[in-house]
PDB file of N, CA and C in Angstrom:
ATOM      1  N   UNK A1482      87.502 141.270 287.017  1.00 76.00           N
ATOM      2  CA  UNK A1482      88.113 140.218 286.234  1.00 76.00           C
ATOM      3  C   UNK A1482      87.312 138.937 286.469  1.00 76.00           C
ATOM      4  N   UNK A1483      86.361 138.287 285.263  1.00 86.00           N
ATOM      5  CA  UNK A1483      86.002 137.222 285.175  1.00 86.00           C
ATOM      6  C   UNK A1483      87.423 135.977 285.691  1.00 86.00           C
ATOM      7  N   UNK A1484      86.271 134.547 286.213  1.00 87.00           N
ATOM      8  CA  UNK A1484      87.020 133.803 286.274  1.00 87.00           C
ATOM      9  C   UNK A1484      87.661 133.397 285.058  1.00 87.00           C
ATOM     10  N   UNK A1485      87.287 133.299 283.909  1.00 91.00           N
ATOM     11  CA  UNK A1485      87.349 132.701 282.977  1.00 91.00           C
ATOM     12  C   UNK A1485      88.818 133.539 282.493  1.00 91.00           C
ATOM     13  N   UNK A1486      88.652 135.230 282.434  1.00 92.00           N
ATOM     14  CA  UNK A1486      89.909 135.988 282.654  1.00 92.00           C
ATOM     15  C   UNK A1486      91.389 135.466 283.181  1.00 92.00           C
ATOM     16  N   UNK A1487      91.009 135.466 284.364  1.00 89.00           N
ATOM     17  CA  UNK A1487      92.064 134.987 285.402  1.00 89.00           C
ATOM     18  C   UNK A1487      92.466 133.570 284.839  1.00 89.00           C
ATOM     19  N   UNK A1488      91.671 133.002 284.610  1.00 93.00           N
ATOM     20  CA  UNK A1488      92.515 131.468 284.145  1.00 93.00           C
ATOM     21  C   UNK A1488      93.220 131.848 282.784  1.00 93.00           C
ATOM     22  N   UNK A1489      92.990 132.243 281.474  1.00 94.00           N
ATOM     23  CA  UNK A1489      93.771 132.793 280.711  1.00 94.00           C
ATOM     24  C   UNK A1489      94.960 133.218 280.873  1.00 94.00           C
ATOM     25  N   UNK A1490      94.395 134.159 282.072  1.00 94.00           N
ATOM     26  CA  UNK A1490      95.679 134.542 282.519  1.00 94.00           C
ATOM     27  C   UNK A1490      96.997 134.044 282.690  1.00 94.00           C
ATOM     28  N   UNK A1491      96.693 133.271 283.251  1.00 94.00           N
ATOM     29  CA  UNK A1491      97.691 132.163 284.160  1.00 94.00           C
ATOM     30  C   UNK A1491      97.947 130.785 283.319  1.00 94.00           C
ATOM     31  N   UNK A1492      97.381 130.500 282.478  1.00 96.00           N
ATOM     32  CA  UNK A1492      97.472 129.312 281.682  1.00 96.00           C
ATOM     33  C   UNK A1492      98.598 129.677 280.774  1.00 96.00           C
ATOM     34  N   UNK A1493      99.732 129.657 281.062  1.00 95.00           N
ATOM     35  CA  UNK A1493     100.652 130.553 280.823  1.00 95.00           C
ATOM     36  C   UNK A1493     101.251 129.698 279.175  1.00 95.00           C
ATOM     37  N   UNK A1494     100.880 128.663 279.099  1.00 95.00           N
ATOM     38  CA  UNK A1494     101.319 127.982 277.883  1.00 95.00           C
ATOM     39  C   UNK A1494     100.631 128.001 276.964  1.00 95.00           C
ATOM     40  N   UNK A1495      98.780 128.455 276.856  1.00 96.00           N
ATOM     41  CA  UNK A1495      98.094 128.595 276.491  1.00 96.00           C
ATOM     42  C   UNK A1495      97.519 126.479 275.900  1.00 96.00           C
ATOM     43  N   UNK A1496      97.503 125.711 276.719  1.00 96.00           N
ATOM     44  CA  UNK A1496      97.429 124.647 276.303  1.00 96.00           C
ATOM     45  C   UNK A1496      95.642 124.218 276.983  1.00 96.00           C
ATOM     46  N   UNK A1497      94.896 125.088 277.707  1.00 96.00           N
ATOM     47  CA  UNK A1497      93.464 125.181 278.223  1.00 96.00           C
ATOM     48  C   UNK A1497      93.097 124.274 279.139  1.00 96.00           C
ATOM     49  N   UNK A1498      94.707 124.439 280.084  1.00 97.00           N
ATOM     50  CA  UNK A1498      94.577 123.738 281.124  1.00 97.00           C
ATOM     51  C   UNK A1498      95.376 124.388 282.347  1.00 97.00           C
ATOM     52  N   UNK A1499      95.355 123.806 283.838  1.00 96.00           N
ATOM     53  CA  UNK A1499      96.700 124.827 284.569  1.00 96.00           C
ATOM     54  C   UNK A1499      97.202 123.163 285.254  1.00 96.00           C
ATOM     55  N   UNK A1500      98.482 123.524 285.235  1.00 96.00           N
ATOM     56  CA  UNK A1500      99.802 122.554 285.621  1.00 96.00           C
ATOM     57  C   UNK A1500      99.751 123.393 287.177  1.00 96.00           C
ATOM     58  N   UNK A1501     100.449 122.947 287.865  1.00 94.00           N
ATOM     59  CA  UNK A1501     100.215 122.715 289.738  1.00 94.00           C
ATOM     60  C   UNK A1501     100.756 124.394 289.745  1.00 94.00           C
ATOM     61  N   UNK A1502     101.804 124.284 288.889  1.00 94.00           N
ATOM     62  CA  UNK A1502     102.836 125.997 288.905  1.00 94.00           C
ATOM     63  C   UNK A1502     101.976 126.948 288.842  1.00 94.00           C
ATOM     64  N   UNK A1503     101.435 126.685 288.051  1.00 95.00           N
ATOM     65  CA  UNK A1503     100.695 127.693 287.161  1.00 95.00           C
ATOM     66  C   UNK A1503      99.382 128.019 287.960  1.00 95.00           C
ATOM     67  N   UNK A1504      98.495 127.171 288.670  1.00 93.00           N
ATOM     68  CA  UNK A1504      97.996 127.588 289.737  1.00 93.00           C
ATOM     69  C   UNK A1504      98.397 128.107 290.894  1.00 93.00           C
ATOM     70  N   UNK A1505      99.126 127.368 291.522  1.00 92.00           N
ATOM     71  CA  UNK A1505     100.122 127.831 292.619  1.00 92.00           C
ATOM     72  C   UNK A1505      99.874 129.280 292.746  1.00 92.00           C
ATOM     73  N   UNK A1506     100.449 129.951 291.112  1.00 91.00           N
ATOM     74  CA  UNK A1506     100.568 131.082 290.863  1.00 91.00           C
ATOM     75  C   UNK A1506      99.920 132.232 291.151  1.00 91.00           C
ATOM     76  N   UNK A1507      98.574 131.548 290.326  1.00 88.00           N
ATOM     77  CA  UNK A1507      97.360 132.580 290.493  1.00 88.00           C
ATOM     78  C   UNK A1507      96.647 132.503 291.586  1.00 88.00           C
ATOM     79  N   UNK A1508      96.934 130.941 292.785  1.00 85.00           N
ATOM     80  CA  UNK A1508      96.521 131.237 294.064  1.00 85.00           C
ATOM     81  C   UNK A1508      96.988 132.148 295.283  1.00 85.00           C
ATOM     82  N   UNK A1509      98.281 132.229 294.688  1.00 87.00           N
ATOM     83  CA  UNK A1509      99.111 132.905 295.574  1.00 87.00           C
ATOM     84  C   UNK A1509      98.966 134.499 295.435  1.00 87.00           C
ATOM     85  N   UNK A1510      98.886 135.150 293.957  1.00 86.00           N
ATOM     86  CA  UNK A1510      98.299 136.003 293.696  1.00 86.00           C
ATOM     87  C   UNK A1510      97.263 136.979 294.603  1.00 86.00           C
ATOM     88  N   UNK A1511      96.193 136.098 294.599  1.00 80.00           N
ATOM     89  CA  UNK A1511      94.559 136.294 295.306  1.00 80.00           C
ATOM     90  C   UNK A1511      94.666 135.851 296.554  1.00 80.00           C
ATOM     91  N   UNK A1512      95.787 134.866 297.642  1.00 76.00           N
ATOM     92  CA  UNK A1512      96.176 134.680 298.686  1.00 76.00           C
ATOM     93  C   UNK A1512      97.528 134.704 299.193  1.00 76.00           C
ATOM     94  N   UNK A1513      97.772 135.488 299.672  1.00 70.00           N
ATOM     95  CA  UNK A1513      99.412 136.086 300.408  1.00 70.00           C
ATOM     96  C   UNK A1513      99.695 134.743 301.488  1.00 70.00           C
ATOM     97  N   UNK A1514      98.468 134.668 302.860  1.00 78.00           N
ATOM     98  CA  UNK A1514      98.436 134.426 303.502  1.00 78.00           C
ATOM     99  C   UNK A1514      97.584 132.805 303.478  1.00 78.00           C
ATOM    100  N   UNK A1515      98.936 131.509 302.764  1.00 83.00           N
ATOM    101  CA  UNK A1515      98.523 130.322 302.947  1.00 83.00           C
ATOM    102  C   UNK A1515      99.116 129.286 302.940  1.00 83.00           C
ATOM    103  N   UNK A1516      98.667 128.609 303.734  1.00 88.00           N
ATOM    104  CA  UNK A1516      99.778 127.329 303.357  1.00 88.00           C
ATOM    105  C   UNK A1516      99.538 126.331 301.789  1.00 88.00           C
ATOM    106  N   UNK A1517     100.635 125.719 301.756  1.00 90.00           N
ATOM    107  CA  UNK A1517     101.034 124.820 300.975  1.00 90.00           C
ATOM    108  C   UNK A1517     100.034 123.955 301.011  1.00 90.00           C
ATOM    109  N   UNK A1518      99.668 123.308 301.824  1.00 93.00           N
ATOM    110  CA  UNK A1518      98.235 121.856 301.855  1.00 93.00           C
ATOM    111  C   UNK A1518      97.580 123.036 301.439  1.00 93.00           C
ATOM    112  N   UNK A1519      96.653 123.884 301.540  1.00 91.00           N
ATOM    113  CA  UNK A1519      96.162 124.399 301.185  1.00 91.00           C
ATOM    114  C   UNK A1519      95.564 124.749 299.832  1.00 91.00           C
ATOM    115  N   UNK A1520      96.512 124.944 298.623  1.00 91.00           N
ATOM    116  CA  UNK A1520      97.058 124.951 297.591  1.00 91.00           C
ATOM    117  C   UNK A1520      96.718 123.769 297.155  1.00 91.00           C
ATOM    118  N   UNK A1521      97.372 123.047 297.467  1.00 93.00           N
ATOM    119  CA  UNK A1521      97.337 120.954 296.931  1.00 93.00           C
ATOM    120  C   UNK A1521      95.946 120.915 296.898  1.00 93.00           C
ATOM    121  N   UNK A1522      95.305 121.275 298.147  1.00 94.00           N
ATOM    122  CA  UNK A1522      93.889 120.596 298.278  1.00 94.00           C
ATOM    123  C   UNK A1522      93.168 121.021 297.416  1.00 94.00           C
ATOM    124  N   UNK A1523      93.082 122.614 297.480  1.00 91.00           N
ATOM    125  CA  UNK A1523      92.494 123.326 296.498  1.00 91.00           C
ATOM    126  C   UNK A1523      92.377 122.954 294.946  1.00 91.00           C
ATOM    127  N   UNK A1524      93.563 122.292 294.625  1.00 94.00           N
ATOM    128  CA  UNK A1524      93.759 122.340 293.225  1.00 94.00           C
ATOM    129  C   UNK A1524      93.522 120.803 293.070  1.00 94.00           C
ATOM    130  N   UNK A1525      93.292 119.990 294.231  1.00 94.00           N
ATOM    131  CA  UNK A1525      92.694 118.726 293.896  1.00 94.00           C
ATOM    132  C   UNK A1525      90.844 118.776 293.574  1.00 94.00           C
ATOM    133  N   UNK A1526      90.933 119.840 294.543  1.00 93.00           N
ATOM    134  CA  UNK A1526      89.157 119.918 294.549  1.00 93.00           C
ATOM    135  C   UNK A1526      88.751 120.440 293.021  1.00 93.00           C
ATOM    136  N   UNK A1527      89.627 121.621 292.726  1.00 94.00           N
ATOM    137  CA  UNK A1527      89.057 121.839 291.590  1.00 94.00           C
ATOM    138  C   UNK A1527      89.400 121.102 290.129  1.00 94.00           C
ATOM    139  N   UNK A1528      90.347 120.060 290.134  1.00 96.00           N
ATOM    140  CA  UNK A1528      90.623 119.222 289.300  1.00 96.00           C
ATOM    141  C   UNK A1528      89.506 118.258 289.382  1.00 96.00           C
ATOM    142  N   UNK A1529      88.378 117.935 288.803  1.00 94.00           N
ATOM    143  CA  UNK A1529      87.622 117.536 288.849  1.00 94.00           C
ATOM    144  C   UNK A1529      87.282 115.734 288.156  1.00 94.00           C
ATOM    145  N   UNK A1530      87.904 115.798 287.206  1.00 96.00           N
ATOM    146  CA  UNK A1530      88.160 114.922 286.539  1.00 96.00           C
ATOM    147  C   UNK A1530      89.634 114.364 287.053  1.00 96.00           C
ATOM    148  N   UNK A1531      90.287 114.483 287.545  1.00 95.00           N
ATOM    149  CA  UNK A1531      91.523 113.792 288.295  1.00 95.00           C
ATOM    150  C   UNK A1531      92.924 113.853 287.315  1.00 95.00           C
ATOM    151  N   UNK A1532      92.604 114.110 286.357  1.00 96.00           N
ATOM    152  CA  UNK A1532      93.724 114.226 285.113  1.00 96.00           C
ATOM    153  C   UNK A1532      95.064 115.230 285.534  1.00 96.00           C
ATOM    154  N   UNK A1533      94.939 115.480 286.617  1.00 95.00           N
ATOM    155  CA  UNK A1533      96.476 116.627 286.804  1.00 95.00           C
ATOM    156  C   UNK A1533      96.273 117.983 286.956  1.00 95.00           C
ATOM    157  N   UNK A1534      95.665 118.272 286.079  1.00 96.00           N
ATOM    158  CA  UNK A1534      95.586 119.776 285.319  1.00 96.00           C
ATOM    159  C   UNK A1534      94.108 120.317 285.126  1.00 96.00           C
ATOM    160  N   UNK A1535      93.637 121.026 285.789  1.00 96.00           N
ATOM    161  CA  UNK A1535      92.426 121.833 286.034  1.00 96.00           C
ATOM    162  C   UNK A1535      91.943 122.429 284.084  1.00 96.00           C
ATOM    163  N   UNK A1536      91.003 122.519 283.850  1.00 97.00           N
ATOM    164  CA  UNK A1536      90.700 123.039 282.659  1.00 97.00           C
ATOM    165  C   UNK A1536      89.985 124.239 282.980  1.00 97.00           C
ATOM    166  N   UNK A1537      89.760 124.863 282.024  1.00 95.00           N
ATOM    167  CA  UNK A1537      88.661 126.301 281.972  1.00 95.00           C
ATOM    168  C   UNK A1537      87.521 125.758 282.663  1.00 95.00           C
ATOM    169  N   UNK A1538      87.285 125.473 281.850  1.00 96.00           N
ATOM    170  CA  UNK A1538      85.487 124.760 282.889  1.00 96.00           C
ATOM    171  C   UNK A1538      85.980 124.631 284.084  1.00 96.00           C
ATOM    172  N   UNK A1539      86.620 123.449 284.653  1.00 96.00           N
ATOM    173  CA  UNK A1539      86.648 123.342 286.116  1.00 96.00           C
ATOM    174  C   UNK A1539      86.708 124.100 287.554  1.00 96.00           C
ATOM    175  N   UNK A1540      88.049 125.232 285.979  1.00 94.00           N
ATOM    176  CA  UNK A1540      88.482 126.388 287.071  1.00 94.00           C
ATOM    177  C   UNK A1540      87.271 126.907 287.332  1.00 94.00           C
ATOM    178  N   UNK A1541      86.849 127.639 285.981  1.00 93.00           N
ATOM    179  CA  UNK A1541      85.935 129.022 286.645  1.00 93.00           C
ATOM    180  C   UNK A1541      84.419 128.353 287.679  1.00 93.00           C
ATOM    181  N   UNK A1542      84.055 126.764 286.831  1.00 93.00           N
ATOM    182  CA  UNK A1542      83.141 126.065 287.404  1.00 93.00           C
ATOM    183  C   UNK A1542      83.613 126.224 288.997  1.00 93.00           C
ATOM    184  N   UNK A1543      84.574 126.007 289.349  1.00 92.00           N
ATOM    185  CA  UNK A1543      84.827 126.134 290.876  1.00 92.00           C
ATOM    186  C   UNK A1543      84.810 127.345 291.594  1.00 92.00           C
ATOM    187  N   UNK A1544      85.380 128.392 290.966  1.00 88.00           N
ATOM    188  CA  UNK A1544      85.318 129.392 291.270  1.00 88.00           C
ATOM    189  C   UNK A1544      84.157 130.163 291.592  1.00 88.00           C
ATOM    190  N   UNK A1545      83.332 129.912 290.787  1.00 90.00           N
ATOM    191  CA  UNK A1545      81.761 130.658 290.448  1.00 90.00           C
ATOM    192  C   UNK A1545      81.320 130.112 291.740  1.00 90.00           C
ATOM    193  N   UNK A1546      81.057 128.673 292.071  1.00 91.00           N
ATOM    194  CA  UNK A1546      80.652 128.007 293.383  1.00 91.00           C
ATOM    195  C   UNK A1546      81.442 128.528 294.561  1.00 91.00           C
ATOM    196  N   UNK A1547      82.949 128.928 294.356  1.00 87.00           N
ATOM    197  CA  UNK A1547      83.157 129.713 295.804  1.00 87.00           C
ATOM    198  C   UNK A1547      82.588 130.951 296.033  1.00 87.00           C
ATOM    199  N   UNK A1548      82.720 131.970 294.984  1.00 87.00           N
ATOM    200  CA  UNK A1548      82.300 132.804 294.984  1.00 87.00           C
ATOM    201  C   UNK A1548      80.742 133.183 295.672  1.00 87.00           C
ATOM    202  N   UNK A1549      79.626 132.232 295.106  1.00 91.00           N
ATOM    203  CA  UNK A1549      78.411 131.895 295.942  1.00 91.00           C
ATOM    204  C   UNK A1549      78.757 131.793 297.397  1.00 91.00           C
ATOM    205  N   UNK A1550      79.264 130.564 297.565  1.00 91.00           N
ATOM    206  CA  UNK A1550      79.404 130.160 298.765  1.00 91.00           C
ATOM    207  C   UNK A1550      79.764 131.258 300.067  1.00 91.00           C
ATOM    208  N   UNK A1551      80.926 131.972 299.023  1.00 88.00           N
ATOM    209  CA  UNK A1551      81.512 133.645 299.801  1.00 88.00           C
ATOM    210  C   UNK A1551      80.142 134.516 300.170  1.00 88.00           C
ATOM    211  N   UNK A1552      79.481 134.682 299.056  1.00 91.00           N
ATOM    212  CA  UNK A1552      78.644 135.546 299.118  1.00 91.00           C
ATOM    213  C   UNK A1552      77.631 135.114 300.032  1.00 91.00           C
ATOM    214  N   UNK A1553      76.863 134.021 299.822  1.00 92.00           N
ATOM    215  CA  UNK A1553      75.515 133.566 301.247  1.00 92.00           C
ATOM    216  C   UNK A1553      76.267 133.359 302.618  1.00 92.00           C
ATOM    217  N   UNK A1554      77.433 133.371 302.694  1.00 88.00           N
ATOM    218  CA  UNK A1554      78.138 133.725 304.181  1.00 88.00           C
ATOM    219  C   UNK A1554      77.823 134.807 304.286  1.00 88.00           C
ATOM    220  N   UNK A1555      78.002 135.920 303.588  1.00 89.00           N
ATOM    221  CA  UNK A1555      78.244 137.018 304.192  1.00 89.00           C
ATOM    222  C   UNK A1555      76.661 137.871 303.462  1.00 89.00           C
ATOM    223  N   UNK A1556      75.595 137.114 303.369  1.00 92.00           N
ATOM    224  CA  UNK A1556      74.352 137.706 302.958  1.00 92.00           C
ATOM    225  C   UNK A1556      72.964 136.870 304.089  1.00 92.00           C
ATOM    226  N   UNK A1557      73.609 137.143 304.986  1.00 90.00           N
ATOM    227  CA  UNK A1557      72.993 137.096 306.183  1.00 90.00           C
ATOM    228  C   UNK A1557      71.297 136.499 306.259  1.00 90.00           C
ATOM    229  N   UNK A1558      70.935 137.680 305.798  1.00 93.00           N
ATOM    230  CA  UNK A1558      69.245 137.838 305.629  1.00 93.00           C
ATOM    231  C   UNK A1558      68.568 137.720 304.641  1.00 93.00           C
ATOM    232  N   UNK A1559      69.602 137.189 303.130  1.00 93.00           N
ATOM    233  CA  UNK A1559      68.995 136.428 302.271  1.00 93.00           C
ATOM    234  C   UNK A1559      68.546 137.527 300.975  1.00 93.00           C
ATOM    235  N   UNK A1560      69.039 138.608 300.865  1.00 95.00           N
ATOM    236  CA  UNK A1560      68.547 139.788 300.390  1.00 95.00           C
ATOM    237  C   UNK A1560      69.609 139.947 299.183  1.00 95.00           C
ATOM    238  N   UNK A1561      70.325 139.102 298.983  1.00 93.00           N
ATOM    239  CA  UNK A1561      70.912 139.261 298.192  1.00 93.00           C
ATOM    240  C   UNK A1561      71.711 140.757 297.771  1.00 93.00           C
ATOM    241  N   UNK A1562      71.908 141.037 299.125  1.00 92.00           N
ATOM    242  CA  UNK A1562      72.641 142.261 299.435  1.00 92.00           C
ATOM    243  C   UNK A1562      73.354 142.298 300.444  1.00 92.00           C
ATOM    244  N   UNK A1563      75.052 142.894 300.176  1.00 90.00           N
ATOM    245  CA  UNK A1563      75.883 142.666 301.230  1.00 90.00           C
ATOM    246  C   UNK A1563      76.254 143.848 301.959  1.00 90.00           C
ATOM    247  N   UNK A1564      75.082 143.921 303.359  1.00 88.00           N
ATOM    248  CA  UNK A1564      75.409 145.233 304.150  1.00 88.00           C
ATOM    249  C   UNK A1564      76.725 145.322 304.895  1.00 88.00           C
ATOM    250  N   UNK A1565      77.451 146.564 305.265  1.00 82.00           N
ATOM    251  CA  UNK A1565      78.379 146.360 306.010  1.00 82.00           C
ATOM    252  C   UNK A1565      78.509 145.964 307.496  1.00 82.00           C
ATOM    253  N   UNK A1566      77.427 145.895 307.940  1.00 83.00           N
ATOM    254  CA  UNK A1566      77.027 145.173 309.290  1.00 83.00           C
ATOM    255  C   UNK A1566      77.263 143.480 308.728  1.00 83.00           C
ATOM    256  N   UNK A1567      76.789 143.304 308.088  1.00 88.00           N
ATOM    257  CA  UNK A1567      76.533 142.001 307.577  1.00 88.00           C
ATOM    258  C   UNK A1567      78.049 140.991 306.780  1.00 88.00           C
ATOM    259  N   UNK A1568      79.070 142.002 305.942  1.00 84.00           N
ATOM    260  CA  UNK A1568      80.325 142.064 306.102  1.00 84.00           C
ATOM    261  C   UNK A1568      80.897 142.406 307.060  1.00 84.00           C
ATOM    262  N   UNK A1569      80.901 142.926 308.184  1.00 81.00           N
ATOM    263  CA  UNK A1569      81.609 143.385 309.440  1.00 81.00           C
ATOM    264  C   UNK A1569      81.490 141.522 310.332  1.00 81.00           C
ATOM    265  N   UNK A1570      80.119 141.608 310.114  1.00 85.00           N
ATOM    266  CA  UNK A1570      79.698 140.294 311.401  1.00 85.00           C
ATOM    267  C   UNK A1570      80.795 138.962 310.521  1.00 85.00           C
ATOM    268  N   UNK A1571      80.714 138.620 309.354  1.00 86.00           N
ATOM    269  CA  UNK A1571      81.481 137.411 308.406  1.00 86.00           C
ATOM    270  C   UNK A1571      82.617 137.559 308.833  1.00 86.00           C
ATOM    271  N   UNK A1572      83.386 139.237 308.851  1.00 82.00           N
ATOM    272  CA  UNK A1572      84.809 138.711 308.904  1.00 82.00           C
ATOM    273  C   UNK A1572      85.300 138.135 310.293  1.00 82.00           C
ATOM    274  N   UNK A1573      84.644 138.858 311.594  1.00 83.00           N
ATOM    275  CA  UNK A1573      84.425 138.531 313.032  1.00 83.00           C
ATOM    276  C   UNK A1573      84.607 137.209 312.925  1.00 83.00           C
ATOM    277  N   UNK A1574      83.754 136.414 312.377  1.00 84.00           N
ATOM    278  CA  UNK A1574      83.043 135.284 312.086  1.00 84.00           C
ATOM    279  C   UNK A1574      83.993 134.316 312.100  1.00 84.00           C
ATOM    280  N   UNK A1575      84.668 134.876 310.586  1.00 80.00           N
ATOM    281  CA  UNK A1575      85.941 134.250 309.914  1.00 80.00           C
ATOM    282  C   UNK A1575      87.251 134.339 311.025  1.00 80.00           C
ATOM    283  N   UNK A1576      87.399 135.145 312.061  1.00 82.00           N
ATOM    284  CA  UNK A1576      88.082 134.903 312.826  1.00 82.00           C
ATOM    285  C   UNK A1576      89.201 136.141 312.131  1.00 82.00           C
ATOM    286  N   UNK A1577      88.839 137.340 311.038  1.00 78.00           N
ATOM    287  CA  UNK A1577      89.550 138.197 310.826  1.00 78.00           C
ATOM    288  C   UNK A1577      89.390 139.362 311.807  1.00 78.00           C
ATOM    289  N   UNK A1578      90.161 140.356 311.945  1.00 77.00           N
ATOM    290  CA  UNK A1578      90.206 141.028 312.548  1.00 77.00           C
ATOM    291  C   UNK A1578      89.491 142.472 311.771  1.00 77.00           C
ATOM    292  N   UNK A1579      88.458 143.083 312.275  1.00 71.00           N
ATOM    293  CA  UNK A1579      87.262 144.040 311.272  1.00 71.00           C
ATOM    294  C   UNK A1579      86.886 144.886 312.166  1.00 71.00           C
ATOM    295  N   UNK A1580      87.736 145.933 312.521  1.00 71.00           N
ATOM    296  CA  UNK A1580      87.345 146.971 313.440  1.00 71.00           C
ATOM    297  C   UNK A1580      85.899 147.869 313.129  1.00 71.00           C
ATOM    298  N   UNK A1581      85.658 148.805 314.085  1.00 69.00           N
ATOM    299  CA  UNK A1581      84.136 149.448 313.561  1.00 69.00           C
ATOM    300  C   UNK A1581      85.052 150.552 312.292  1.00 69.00           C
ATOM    301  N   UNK A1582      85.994 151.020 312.412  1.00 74.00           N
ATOM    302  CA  UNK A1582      86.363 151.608 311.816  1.00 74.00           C
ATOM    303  C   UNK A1582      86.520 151.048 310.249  1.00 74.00           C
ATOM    304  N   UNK A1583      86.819 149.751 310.119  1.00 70.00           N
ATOM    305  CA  UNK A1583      86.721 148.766 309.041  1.00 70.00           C
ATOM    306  C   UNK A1583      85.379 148.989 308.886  1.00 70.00           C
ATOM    307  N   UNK A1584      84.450 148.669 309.595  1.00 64.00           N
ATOM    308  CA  UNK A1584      83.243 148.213 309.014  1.00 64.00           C
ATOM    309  C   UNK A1584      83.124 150.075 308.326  1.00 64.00           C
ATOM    310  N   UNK A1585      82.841 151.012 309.341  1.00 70.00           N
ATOM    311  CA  UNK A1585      82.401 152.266 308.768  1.00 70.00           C
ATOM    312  C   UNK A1585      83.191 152.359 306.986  1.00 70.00           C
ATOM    313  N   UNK A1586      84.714 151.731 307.032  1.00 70.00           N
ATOM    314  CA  UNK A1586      84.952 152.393 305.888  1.00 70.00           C
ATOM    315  C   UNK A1586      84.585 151.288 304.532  1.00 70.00           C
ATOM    316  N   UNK A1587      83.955 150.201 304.861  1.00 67.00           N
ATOM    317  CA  UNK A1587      83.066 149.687 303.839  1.00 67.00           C
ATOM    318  C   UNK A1587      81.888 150.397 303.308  1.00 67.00           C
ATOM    319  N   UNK A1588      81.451 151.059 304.079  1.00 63.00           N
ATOM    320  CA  UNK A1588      80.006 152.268 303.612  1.00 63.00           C
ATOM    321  C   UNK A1588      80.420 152.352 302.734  1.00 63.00           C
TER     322      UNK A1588
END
């Protein structure tokens, strides 16, 4: 699912923007495990223009940049390939818990 998807998604009024709810929504969705500041901040960062309400552009514009950001964390050696040693070491990293058994069942 494109970002651009997911915001559709959730733009639940179809007005090509998301209201705080309506993100909330689709953050909570893609994160079980978060707080509230969390959320706020998030949806300040990606409100870009300050107007309230995140637009298509902003969203997926933000998104696409986490997504990077996700990915050269966890692309170690620059190869633009994400080994499971290399996902095993990120989540460690991240302070998740990624047994060898985790890592083996990323193979």
């Amino acid at each position: 699912m494109s970002a651009k998807q997911i915001f559709e998604k959730f733009d639940k009024n179809k007005n090509g923007k998301l209201s705080s709810d309506e993100f909330r929504e689709a953050f909570l969705v893609f994160s079980l495990n978060i707080y509230e500041e969390e959320i706020t901040q998030t949806f300040k960062e990606i409100d870009m223009d300050g107007d309230g309400e995140p637009s298509s552009d902003e969203f997926t514009s933000s998104i696409d940049k986490m997504l990077k950001e996700a990915f050269s964390l966890c692309d170690v050696d620059g190869d633009e390939n994400i080994t499971s040693s290399e996902f095993h070491a990120a989540m460690i990293g991240l302070g998740k818990e990624c047994t060898e058994e985790c890592k083996n069942e990323i193979q």
